[in-house]
Amino acid sequence: MHIRMDPAYCIILCTWFTIWTRMQAQAAALPEFSGEVSSSAEHPEFQKFLINSRRLTDKIQKEIKVIQRSLVHSQYEEEKLAFMEVRLQIPKVHLKECMSRAFHLETCLERAKAGLQMFLDHLPIVQKQSPETQEVETLKADLRDLLNAFSQQVTIHSLPQIEYPHQPVPTFSNQFDEQIGTHIILNYMTRFMNDMYRSLRSLIRS
């Protein structure tokens, strides 16, 4: 039996099929991220970078603790700190992307770089408040080495550059604000380095 199809229906059907075909082609071209680490993270040289960075991160964590203990006012009530964090608006950087199931190597590396650069910019404030001048200089050198290591990985793997907004260096109107601001900066740095250590450890293949 011969069936005549309405021309208008044929046009609609052909248009729908064309759109469906294009959507399928675009979907096939998109990378899938199921939470698995990219193959770059499995490379021996990258694993070496992860191990060296974890060791340096551990060293930096210990240096921060020494500096924190050296401050004149090293203990503050949590309520006061929470209030001052809001009032002083000191920027912070998170590494949640590096510990989520939807892991993206380029995002993690660039976020780490942004955080390390920000804390390097904040170190002169810490140096003014801490008598551990040499320890602060050592911390500065180690943060710079870690930043360079992450930057090299971005270049080696030809990863796209992700620009994060530059965080301004905090300014304080009085000595008290600067003392508490220094304490907050070191707290933020501690959390950041703790997250970095856990992220590096999760990527290392034993």
mmCIF file with all atom_site columns, C-alpha atoms in Angstrom:
data_model
loop_
_atom_site.group_PDB
_atom_site.id
_atom_site.type_symbol
_atom_site.label_atom_id
_atom_site.label_alt_id
_atom_site.label_comp_id
_atom_site.label_asym_id
_atom_site.label_entity_id
_atom_site.label_seq_id
_atom_site.pdbx_PDB_ins_code
_atom_site.Cartn_x
_atom_site.Cartn_y
_atom_site.Cartn_z
_atom_site.occupancy
_atom_site.B_iso_or_equiv
_atom_site.pdbx_formal_charge
_atom_site.auth_seq_id
_atom_site.auth_comp_id
_atom_site.auth_asym_id
_atom_site.auth_atom_id
_atom_site.pdbx_PDB_model_num
ATOM 1   C CA . MET A 1 1   ? 0.000  0.000  0.000  1.00 0.00 ? 1   MET A CA 1
ATOM 2   C CA . HIS A 1 2   ? 1.390  3.404  -0.981 1.00 0.00 ? 2   HIS A CA 1
ATOM 3   C CA . ILE A 1 3   ? 1.152  6.100  1.705  1.00 0.00 ? 3   ILE A CA 1
ATOM 4   C CA . ARG A 1 4   ? 1.350  9.749  0.773  1.00 0.00 ? 4   ARG A CA 1
ATOM 5   C CA . MET A 1 5   ? 2.896  11.903 3.485  1.00 0.00 ? 5   MET A CA 1
ATOM 6   C CA . ASP A 1 6   ? 1.897  15.473 3.903  1.00 0.00 ? 6   ASP A CA 1
ATOM 7   C CA . PRO A 1 7   ? 4.787  17.744 2.655  1.00 0.00 ? 7   PRO A CA 1
ATOM 8   C CA . ALA A 1 8   ? 4.610  19.882 5.784  1.00 0.00 ? 8   ALA A CA 1
ATOM 9   C CA . TYR A 1 9   ? 4.986  16.777 7.951  1.00 0.00 ? 9   TYR A CA 1
ATOM 10  C CA . CYS A 1 10  ? 7.995  15.676 5.897  1.00 0.00 ? 10  CYS A CA 1
ATOM 11  C CA . ILE A 1 11  ? 9.675  19.052 6.454  1.00 0.00 ? 11  ILE A CA 1
ATOM 12  C CA . ILE A 1 12  ? 9.089  18.845 10.218 1.00 0.00 ? 12  ILE A CA 1
ATOM 13  C CA . LEU A 1 13  ? 10.390 15.284 10.351 1.00 0.00 ? 13  LEU A CA 1
ATOM 14  C CA . CYS A 1 14  ? 13.540 16.120 8.346  1.00 0.00 ? 14  CYS A CA 1
ATOM 15  C CA . THR A 1 15  ? 14.215 19.201 10.476 1.00 0.00 ? 15  THR A CA 1
ATOM 16  C CA . TRP A 1 16  ? 13.863 17.200 13.701 1.00 0.00 ? 16  TRP A CA 1
ATOM 17  C CA . PHE A 1 17  ? 16.179 14.468 12.372 1.00 0.00 ? 17  PHE A CA 1
ATOM 18  C CA . THR A 1 18  ? 18.817 17.061 11.389 1.00 0.00 ? 18  THR A CA 1
ATOM 19  C CA . ILE A 1 19  ? 18.741 18.683 14.831 1.00 0.00 ? 19  ILE A CA 1
ATOM 20  C CA . TRP A 1 20  ? 18.900 15.270 16.572 1.00 0.00 ? 20  TRP A CA 1
ATOM 21  C CA . THR A 1 21  ? 21.904 14.242 14.457 1.00 0.00 ? 21  THR A CA 1
ATOM 22  C CA . ARG A 1 22  ? 23.784 17.454 15.301 1.00 0.00 ? 22  ARG A CA 1
ATOM 23  C CA . MET A 1 23  ? 23.047 17.042 19.020 1.00 0.00 ? 23  MET A CA 1
ATOM 24  C CA . GLN A 1 24  ? 24.385 13.486 18.952 1.00 0.00 ? 24  GLN A CA 1
ATOM 25  C CA . ALA A 1 25  ? 27.571 14.614 17.206 1.00 0.00 ? 25  ALA A CA 1
ATOM 26  C CA . GLN A 1 26  ? 28.143 17.409 19.733 1.00 0.00 ? 26  GLN A CA 1
ATOM 27  C CA . ALA A 1 27  ? 27.530 15.056 22.672 1.00 0.00 ? 27  ALA A CA 1
ATOM 28  C CA . ALA A 1 28  ? 30.066 12.603 21.282 1.00 0.00 ? 28  ALA A CA 1
ATOM 29  C CA . ALA A 1 29  ? 32.666 15.360 21.007 1.00 0.00 ? 29  ALA A CA 1
ATOM 30  C CA . LEU A 1 30  ? 32.338 16.442 24.663 1.00 0.00 ? 30  LEU A CA 1
ATOM 31  C CA . PRO A 1 31  ? 34.709 14.812 27.189 1.00 0.00 ? 31  PRO A CA 1
ATOM 32  C CA . GLU A 1 32  ? 33.125 12.806 29.961 1.00 0.00 ? 32  GLU A CA 1
ATOM 33  C CA . PHE A 1 33  ? 34.125 13.450 33.564 1.00 0.00 ? 33  PHE A CA 1
ATOM 34  C CA . SER A 1 34  ? 32.946 10.676 35.835 1.00 0.00 ? 34  SER A CA 1
ATOM 35  C CA . GLY A 1 35  ? 35.162 11.628 38.738 1.00 0.00 ? 35  GLY A CA 1
ATOM 36  C CA . GLU A 1 36  ? 38.101 9.604  37.464 1.00 0.00 ? 36  GLU A CA 1
ATOM 37  C CA . VAL A 1 37  ? 41.495 11.284 37.455 1.00 0.00 ? 37  VAL A CA 1
ATOM 38  C CA . SER A 1 38  ? 42.773 12.048 33.946 1.00 0.00 ? 38  SER A CA 1
ATOM 39  C CA . SER A 1 39  ? 45.512 9.910  32.445 1.00 0.00 ? 39  SER A CA 1
ATOM 40  C CA . SER A 1 40  ? 48.007 12.741 33.003 1.00 0.00 ? 40  SER A CA 1
ATOM 41  C CA . ALA A 1 41  ? 47.844 12.071 36.747 1.00 0.00 ? 41  ALA A CA 1
ATOM 42  C CA . GLU A 1 42  ? 48.975 8.478  36.180 1.00 0.00 ? 42  GLU A CA 1
ATOM 43  C CA . HIS A 1 43  ? 52.210 9.478  34.417 1.00 0.00 ? 43  HIS A CA 1
ATOM 44  C CA . PRO A 1 44  ? 55.395 8.627  36.417 1.00 0.00 ? 44  PRO A CA 1
ATOM 45  C CA . GLU A 1 45  ? 56.745 12.179 36.149 1.00 0.00 ? 45  GLU A CA 1
ATOM 46  C CA . PHE A 1 46  ? 53.474 13.614 37.392 1.00 0.00 ? 46  PHE A CA 1
ATOM 47  C CA . GLN A 1 47  ? 53.484 11.153 40.266 1.00 0.00 ? 47  GLN A CA 1
ATOM 48  C CA . LYS A 1 48  ? 56.978 12.351 41.140 1.00 0.00 ? 48  LYS A CA 1
ATOM 49  C CA . PHE A 1 49  ? 55.668 15.932 41.154 1.00 0.00 ? 49  PHE A CA 1
ATOM 50  C CA . LEU A 1 50  ? 52.829 14.893 43.483 1.00 0.00 ? 50  LEU A CA 1
ATOM 51  C CA . ILE A 1 51  ? 55.168 13.178 45.950 1.00 0.00 ? 51  ILE A CA 1
ATOM 52  C CA . ASN A 1 52  ? 57.639 16.090 46.023 1.00 0.00 ? 52  ASN A CA 1
ATOM 53  C CA . SER A 1 53  ? 54.804 18.593 46.421 1.00 0.00 ? 53  SER A CA 1
ATOM 54  C CA . ARG A 1 54  ? 53.296 16.624 49.277 1.00 0.00 ? 54  ARG A CA 1
ATOM 55  C CA . ARG A 1 55  ? 56.641 16.627 51.104 1.00 0.00 ? 55  ARG A CA 1
ATOM 56  C CA . LEU A 1 56  ? 56.997 20.373 50.593 1.00 0.00 ? 56  LEU A CA 1
ATOM 57  C CA . THR A 1 57  ? 53.406 20.926 51.711 1.00 0.00 ? 57  THR A CA 1
ATOM 58  C CA . ASP A 1 58  ? 54.100 19.007 54.924 1.00 0.00 ? 58  ASP A CA 1
ATOM 59  C CA . LYS A 1 59  ? 57.182 21.171 55.529 1.00 0.00 ? 59  LYS A CA 1
ATOM 60  C CA . ILE A 1 60  ? 55.145 24.342 54.961 1.00 0.00 ? 60  ILE A CA 1
ATOM 61  C CA . GLN A 1 61  ? 52.486 23.183 57.438 1.00 0.00 ? 61  GLN A CA 1
ATOM 62  C CA . LYS A 1 62  ? 55.140 22.820 60.138 1.00 0.00 ? 62  LYS A CA 1
ATOM 63  C CA . GLU A 1 63  ? 56.574 26.266 59.368 1.00 0.00 ? 63  GLU A CA 1
ATOM 64  C CA . ILE A 1 64  ? 53.146 27.869 59.716 1.00 0.00 ? 64  ILE A CA 1
ATOM 65  C CA . LYS A 1 65  ? 52.711 26.277 63.160 1.00 0.00 ? 65  LYS A CA 1
ATOM 66  C CA . VAL A 1 66  ? 56.050 27.709 64.343 1.00 0.00 ? 66  VAL A CA 1
ATOM 67  C CA . ILE A 1 67  ? 55.047 31.185 63.158 1.00 0.00 ? 67  ILE A CA 1
ATOM 68  C CA . GLN A 1 68  ? 51.603 30.913 64.770 1.00 0.00 ? 68  GLN A CA 1
ATOM 69  C CA . ARG A 1 69  ? 53.169 30.052 68.128 1.00 0.00 ? 69  ARG A CA 1
ATOM 70  C CA . SER A 1 70  ? 55.482 33.058 67.884 1.00 0.00 ? 70  SER A CA 1
ATOM 71  C CA . LEU A 1 71  ? 52.687 35.623 67.730 1.00 0.00 ? 71  LEU A CA 1
ATOM 72  C CA . VAL A 1 72  ? 52.080 37.745 70.815 1.00 0.00 ? 72  VAL A CA 1
ATOM 73  C CA . HIS A 1 73  ? 48.359 37.080 70.701 1.00 0.00 ? 73  HIS A CA 1
ATOM 74  C CA . SER A 1 74  ? 48.204 33.516 69.481 1.00 0.00 ? 74  SER A CA 1
ATOM 75  C CA . GLN A 1 75  ? 44.818 32.591 70.978 1.00 0.00 ? 75  GLN A CA 1
ATOM 76  C CA . TYR A 1 76  ? 41.493 34.277 70.271 1.00 0.00 ? 76  TYR A CA 1
ATOM 77  C CA . GLU A 1 77  ? 37.937 33.270 71.068 1.00 0.00 ? 77  GLU A CA 1
ATOM 78  C CA . GLU A 1 78  ? 36.151 31.650 68.134 1.00 0.00 ? 78  GLU A CA 1
ATOM 79  C CA . GLU A 1 79  ? 33.273 34.151 68.324 1.00 0.00 ? 79  GLU A CA 1
ATOM 80  C CA . LYS A 1 80  ? 35.673 37.091 68.128 1.00 0.00 ? 80  LYS A CA 1
ATOM 81  C CA . LEU A 1 81  ? 37.566 35.545 65.218 1.00 0.00 ? 81  LEU A CA 1
ATOM 82  C CA . ALA A 1 82  ? 34.342 34.840 63.325 1.00 0.00 ? 82  ALA A CA 1
ATOM 83  C CA . PHE A 1 83  ? 33.237 38.458 63.812 1.00 0.00 ? 83  PHE A CA 1
ATOM 84  C CA . MET A 1 84  ? 36.619 39.833 62.727 1.00 0.00 ? 84  MET A CA 1
ATOM 85  C CA . GLU A 1 85  ? 36.727 37.575 59.662 1.00 0.00 ? 85  GLU A CA 1
ATOM 86  C CA . VAL A 1 86  ? 33.528 39.221 58.465 1.00 0.00 ? 86  VAL A CA 1
ATOM 87  C CA . ARG A 1 87  ? 34.617 42.748 59.409 1.00 0.00 ? 87  ARG A CA 1
ATOM 88  C CA . LEU A 1 88  ? 38.135 42.585 57.950 1.00 0.00 ? 88  LEU A CA 1
ATOM 89  C CA . GLN A 1 89  ? 37.034 40.695 54.806 1.00 0.00 ? 89  GLN A CA 1
ATOM 90  C CA . ILE A 1 90  ? 40.374 38.947 54.319 1.00 0.00 ? 90  ILE A CA 1
ATOM 91  C CA . PRO A 1 91  ? 40.145 36.854 51.121 1.00 0.00 ? 91  PRO A CA 1
ATOM 92  C CA . LYS A 1 92  ? 40.544 33.097 51.161 1.00 0.00 ? 92  LYS A CA 1
ATOM 93  C CA . VAL A 1 93  ? 40.924 30.375 48.540 1.00 0.00 ? 93  VAL A CA 1
ATOM 94  C CA . HIS A 1 94  ? 39.336 26.931 48.695 1.00 0.00 ? 94  HIS A CA 1
ATOM 95  C CA . LEU A 1 95  ? 40.534 23.699 47.102 1.00 0.00 ? 95  LEU A CA 1
ATOM 96  C CA . LYS A 1 96  ? 37.175 21.931 47.073 1.00 0.00 ? 96  LYS A CA 1
ATOM 97  C CA . GLU A 1 97  ? 37.538 21.311 43.320 1.00 0.00 ? 97  GLU A CA 1
ATOM 98  C CA . CYS A 1 98  ? 40.600 19.184 43.995 1.00 0.00 ? 98  CYS A CA 1
ATOM 99  C CA . MET A 1 99  ? 38.744 16.881 46.382 1.00 0.00 ? 99  MET A CA 1
ATOM 100 C CA . SER A 1 100 ? 35.438 16.506 44.540 1.00 0.00 ? 100 SER A CA 1
ATOM 101 C CA . ARG A 1 101 ? 34.357 13.606 42.352 1.00 0.00 ? 101 ARG A CA 1
ATOM 102 C CA . ALA A 1 102 ? 34.239 15.917 39.320 1.00 0.00 ? 102 ALA A CA 1
ATOM 103 C CA . PHE A 1 103 ? 38.008 16.354 39.335 1.00 0.00 ? 103 PHE A CA 1
ATOM 104 C CA . HIS A 1 104 ? 39.560 18.577 36.655 1.00 0.00 ? 104 HIS A CA 1
ATOM 105 C CA . LEU A 1 105 ? 43.351 18.686 36.600 1.00 0.00 ? 105 LEU A CA 1
ATOM 106 C CA . GLU A 1 106 ? 43.642 22.160 35.074 1.00 0.00 ? 106 GLU A CA 1
ATOM 107 C CA . THR A 1 107 ? 41.124 23.679 37.519 1.00 0.00 ? 107 THR A CA 1
ATOM 108 C CA . CYS A 1 108 ? 42.891 22.129 40.505 1.00 0.00 ? 108 CYS A CA 1
ATOM 109 C CA . LEU A 1 109 ? 46.362 23.281 39.443 1.00 0.00 ? 109 LEU A CA 1
ATOM 110 C CA . GLU A 1 110 ? 45.231 26.825 38.669 1.00 0.00 ? 110 GLU A CA 1
ATOM 111 C CA . ARG A 1 111 ? 43.250 27.118 41.899 1.00 0.00 ? 111 ARG A CA 1
ATOM 112 C CA . ALA A 1 112 ? 46.306 25.966 43.853 1.00 0.00 ? 112 ALA A CA 1
ATOM 113 C CA . LYS A 1 113 ? 48.462 28.524 42.031 1.00 0.00 ? 113 LYS A CA 1
ATOM 114 C CA . ALA A 1 114 ? 45.993 31.309 42.835 1.00 0.00 ? 114 ALA A CA 1
ATOM 115 C CA . GLY A 1 115 ? 46.001 30.402 46.533 1.00 0.00 ? 115 GLY A CA 1
ATOM 116 C CA . LEU A 1 116 ? 49.777 30.133 46.795 1.00 0.00 ? 116 LEU A CA 1
ATOM 117 C CA . GLN A 1 117 ? 50.251 33.500 45.091 1.00 0.00 ? 117 GLN A CA 1
ATOM 118 C CA . MET A 1 118 ? 47.714 35.135 47.382 1.00 0.00 ? 118 MET A CA 1
ATOM 119 C CA . PHE A 1 119 ? 49.439 33.869 50.526 1.00 0.00 ? 119 PHE A CA 1
ATOM 120 C CA . LEU A 1 120 ? 52.820 34.999 49.182 1.00 0.00 ? 120 LEU A CA 1
ATOM 121 C CA . ASP A 1 121 ? 51.316 38.466 48.786 1.00 0.00 ? 121 ASP A CA 1
ATOM 122 C CA . HIS A 1 122 ? 50.050 38.337 52.388 1.00 0.00 ? 122 HIS A CA 1
ATOM 123 C CA . LEU A 1 123 ? 53.348 37.275 53.968 1.00 0.00 ? 123 LEU A CA 1
ATOM 124 C CA . PRO A 1 124 ? 54.695 40.828 54.513 1.00 0.00 ? 124 PRO A CA 1
ATOM 125 C CA . ILE A 1 125 ? 51.805 41.332 56.961 1.00 0.00 ? 125 ILE A CA 1
ATOM 126 C CA . VAL A 1 126 ? 52.789 38.178 58.832 1.00 0.00 ? 126 VAL A CA 1
ATOM 127 C CA . GLN A 1 127 ? 56.449 39.209 58.837 1.00 0.00 ? 127 GLN A CA 1
ATOM 128 C CA . LYS A 1 128 ? 55.590 42.470 60.601 1.00 0.00 ? 128 LYS A CA 1
ATOM 129 C CA . GLN A 1 129 ? 53.890 40.618 63.460 1.00 0.00 ? 129 GLN A CA 1
ATOM 130 C CA . SER A 1 130 ? 56.123 37.573 63.922 1.00 0.00 ? 130 SER A CA 1
ATOM 131 C CA . PRO A 1 131 ? 59.567 37.651 65.575 1.00 0.00 ? 131 PRO A CA 1
ATOM 132 C CA . GLU A 1 132 ? 60.402 34.459 63.625 1.00 0.00 ? 132 GLU A CA 1
ATOM 133 C CA . THR A 1 133 ? 61.897 36.439 60.739 1.00 0.00 ? 133 THR A CA 1
ATOM 134 C CA . GLN A 1 134 ? 63.962 33.554 59.391 1.00 0.00 ? 134 GLN A CA 1
ATOM 135 C CA . GLU A 1 135 ? 61.034 31.151 59.582 1.00 0.00 ? 135 GLU A CA 1
ATOM 136 C CA . VAL A 1 136 ? 58.880 33.552 57.570 1.00 0.00 ? 136 VAL A CA 1
ATOM 137 C CA . GLU A 1 137 ? 61.637 33.843 54.947 1.00 0.00 ? 137 GLU A CA 1
ATOM 138 C CA . THR A 1 138 ? 61.853 30.057 54.757 1.00 0.00 ? 138 THR A CA 1
ATOM 139 C CA . LEU A 1 139 ? 58.069 29.851 54.402 1.00 0.00 ? 139 LEU A CA 1
ATOM 140 C CA . LYS A 1 140 ? 58.188 32.418 51.616 1.00 0.00 ? 140 LYS A CA 1
ATOM 141 C CA . ALA A 1 141 ? 60.852 30.447 49.730 1.00 0.00 ? 141 ALA A CA 1
ATOM 142 C CA . ASP A 1 142 ? 58.925 27.177 50.108 1.00 0.00 ? 142 ASP A CA 1
ATOM 143 C CA . LEU A 1 143 ? 55.630 28.713 48.974 1.00 0.00 ? 143 LEU A CA 1
ATOM 144 C CA . ARG A 1 144 ? 57.423 30.135 45.935 1.00 0.00 ? 144 ARG A CA 1
ATOM 145 C CA . ASP A 1 145 ? 58.979 26.747 45.135 1.00 0.00 ? 145 ASP A CA 1
ATOM 146 C CA . LEU A 1 146 ? 55.582 25.065 45.384 1.00 0.00 ? 146 LEU A CA 1
ATOM 147 C CA . LEU A 1 147 ? 54.010 27.731 43.174 1.00 0.00 ? 147 LEU A CA 1
ATOM 148 C CA . ASN A 1 148 ? 56.740 27.244 40.558 1.00 0.00 ? 148 ASN A CA 1
ATOM 149 C CA . ALA A 1 149 ? 56.210 23.472 40.643 1.00 0.00 ? 149 ALA A CA 1
ATOM 150 C CA . PHE A 1 150 ? 52.485 23.878 39.940 1.00 0.00 ? 150 PHE A CA 1
ATOM 151 C CA . SER A 1 151 ? 53.166 26.416 37.189 1.00 0.00 ? 151 SER A CA 1
ATOM 152 C CA . GLN A 1 152 ? 55.579 24.010 35.505 1.00 0.00 ? 152 GLN A CA 1
ATOM 153 C CA . GLN A 1 153 ? 52.923 21.288 35.463 1.00 0.00 ? 153 GLN A CA 1
ATOM 154 C CA . VAL A 1 154 ? 50.474 23.617 33.709 1.00 0.00 ? 154 VAL A CA 1
ATOM 155 C CA . THR A 1 155 ? 53.124 24.286 31.050 1.00 0.00 ? 155 THR A CA 1
ATOM 156 C CA . ILE A 1 156 ? 54.246 20.648 30.705 1.00 0.00 ? 156 ILE A CA 1
ATOM 157 C CA . HIS A 1 157 ? 50.704 19.374 30.156 1.00 0.00 ? 157 HIS A CA 1
ATOM 158 C CA . SER A 1 158 ? 49.746 22.339 27.905 1.00 0.00 ? 158 SER A CA 1
ATOM 159 C CA . LEU A 1 159 ? 46.721 22.999 30.067 1.00 0.00 ? 159 LEU A CA 1
ATOM 160 C CA . PRO A 1 160 ? 44.491 26.000 29.395 1.00 0.00 ? 160 PRO A CA 1
ATOM 161 C CA . GLN A 1 161 ? 45.160 29.010 31.601 1.00 0.00 ? 161 GLN A CA 1
ATOM 162 C CA . ILE A 1 162 ? 42.322 29.775 34.023 1.00 0.00 ? 162 ILE A CA 1
ATOM 163 C CA . GLU A 1 163 ? 42.514 33.307 35.324 1.00 0.00 ? 163 GLU A CA 1
ATOM 164 C CA . TYR A 1 164 ? 41.157 33.926 38.810 1.00 0.00 ? 164 TYR A CA 1
ATOM 165 C CA . PRO A 1 165 ? 40.477 37.476 40.023 1.00 0.00 ? 165 PRO A CA 1
ATOM 166 C CA . HIS A 1 166 ? 43.469 39.014 41.774 1.00 0.00 ? 166 HIS A CA 1
ATOM 167 C CA . GLN A 1 167 ? 42.878 39.251 45.511 1.00 0.00 ? 167 GLN A CA 1
ATOM 168 C CA . PRO A 1 168 ? 43.907 42.608 47.019 1.00 0.00 ? 168 PRO A CA 1
ATOM 169 C CA . VAL A 1 169 ? 46.325 42.622 49.946 1.00 0.00 ? 169 VAL A CA 1
ATOM 170 C CA . PRO A 1 170 ? 44.426 43.409 53.176 1.00 0.00 ? 170 PRO A CA 1
ATOM 171 C CA . THR A 1 171 ? 44.954 46.773 54.807 1.00 0.00 ? 171 THR A CA 1
ATOM 172 C CA . PHE A 1 172 ? 44.331 47.496 58.481 1.00 0.00 ? 172 PHE A CA 1
ATOM 173 C CA . SER A 1 173 ? 43.427 50.738 60.211 1.00 0.00 ? 173 SER A CA 1
ATOM 174 C CA . ASN A 1 174 ? 45.045 49.929 63.559 1.00 0.00 ? 174 ASN A CA 1
ATOM 175 C CA . GLN A 1 175 ? 47.479 47.592 65.315 1.00 0.00 ? 175 GLN A CA 1
ATOM 176 C CA . PHE A 1 176 ? 44.774 45.441 66.872 1.00 0.00 ? 176 PHE A CA 1
ATOM 177 C CA . ASP A 1 177 ? 43.157 44.724 63.491 1.00 0.00 ? 177 ASP A CA 1
ATOM 178 C CA . GLU A 1 178 ? 46.557 43.847 62.048 1.00 0.00 ? 178 GLU A CA 1
ATOM 179 C CA . GLN A 1 179 ? 47.278 41.420 64.890 1.00 0.00 ? 179 GLN A CA 1
ATOM 180 C CA . ILE A 1 180 ? 43.989 39.589 64.452 1.00 0.00 ? 180 ILE A CA 1
ATOM 181 C CA . GLY A 1 181 ? 44.297 39.866 60.664 1.00 0.00 ? 181 GLY A CA 1
ATOM 182 C CA . THR A 1 182 ? 47.651 38.085 60.838 1.00 0.00 ? 182 THR A CA 1
ATOM 183 C CA . HIS A 1 183 ? 46.104 35.326 62.917 1.00 0.00 ? 183 HIS A CA 1
ATOM 184 C CA . ILE A 1 184 ? 43.267 34.936 60.382 1.00 0.00 ? 184 ILE A CA 1
ATOM 185 C CA . ILE A 1 185 ? 45.684 34.843 57.437 1.00 0.00 ? 185 ILE A CA 1
ATOM 186 C CA . LEU A 1 186 ? 47.674 32.053 59.076 1.00 0.00 ? 186 LEU A CA 1
ATOM 187 C CA . ASN A 1 187 ? 44.459 30.152 59.862 1.00 0.00 ? 187 ASN A CA 1
ATOM 188 C CA . TYR A 1 188 ? 43.380 30.417 56.224 1.00 0.00 ? 188 TYR A CA 1
ATOM 189 C CA . MET A 1 189 ? 46.841 29.328 55.111 1.00 0.00 ? 189 MET A CA 1
ATOM 190 C CA . THR A 1 190 ? 46.696 26.313 57.433 1.00 0.00 ? 190 THR A CA 1
ATOM 191 C CA . ARG A 1 191 ? 43.326 25.197 56.046 1.00 0.00 ? 191 ARG A CA 1
ATOM 192 C CA . PHE A 1 192 ? 44.512 25.718 52.487 1.00 0.00 ? 192 PHE A CA 1
ATOM 193 C CA . MET A 1 193 ? 47.671 23.671 52.990 1.00 0.00 ? 193 MET A CA 1
ATOM 194 C CA . ASN A 1 194 ? 45.709 20.932 54.809 1.00 0.00 ? 194 ASN A CA 1
ATOM 195 C CA . ASP A 1 195 ? 43.369 20.677 51.812 1.00 0.00 ? 195 ASP A CA 1
ATOM 196 C CA . MET A 1 196 ? 46.334 20.662 49.445 1.00 0.00 ? 196 MET A CA 1
ATOM 197 C CA . TYR A 1 197 ? 48.031 17.864 51.387 1.00 0.00 ? 197 TYR A CA 1
ATOM 198 C CA . ARG A 1 198 ? 44.876 15.728 51.275 1.00 0.00 ? 198 ARG A CA 1
ATOM 199 C CA . SER A 1 199 ? 44.401 16.420 47.575 1.00 0.00 ? 199 SER A CA 1
ATOM 200 C CA . LEU A 1 200 ? 47.980 15.461 46.723 1.00 0.00 ? 200 LEU A CA 1
ATOM 201 C CA . ARG A 1 201 ? 47.781 12.342 48.880 1.00 0.00 ? 201 ARG A CA 1
ATOM 202 C CA . SER A 1 202 ? 44.581 11.189 47.136 1.00 0.00 ? 202 SER A CA 1
ATOM 203 C CA . LEU A 1 203 ? 46.265 11.415 43.706 1.00 0.00 ? 203 LEU A CA 1
ATOM 204 C CA . ILE A 1 204 ? 49.439 9.559  44.633 1.00 0.00 ? 204 ILE A CA 1
ATOM 205 C CA . ARG A 1 205 ? 49.462 5.965  43.443 1.00 0.00 ? 205 ARG A CA 1
ATOM 206 C CA . SER A 1 206 ? 51.151 3.696  46.009 1.00 0.00 ? 206 SER A CA 1
#
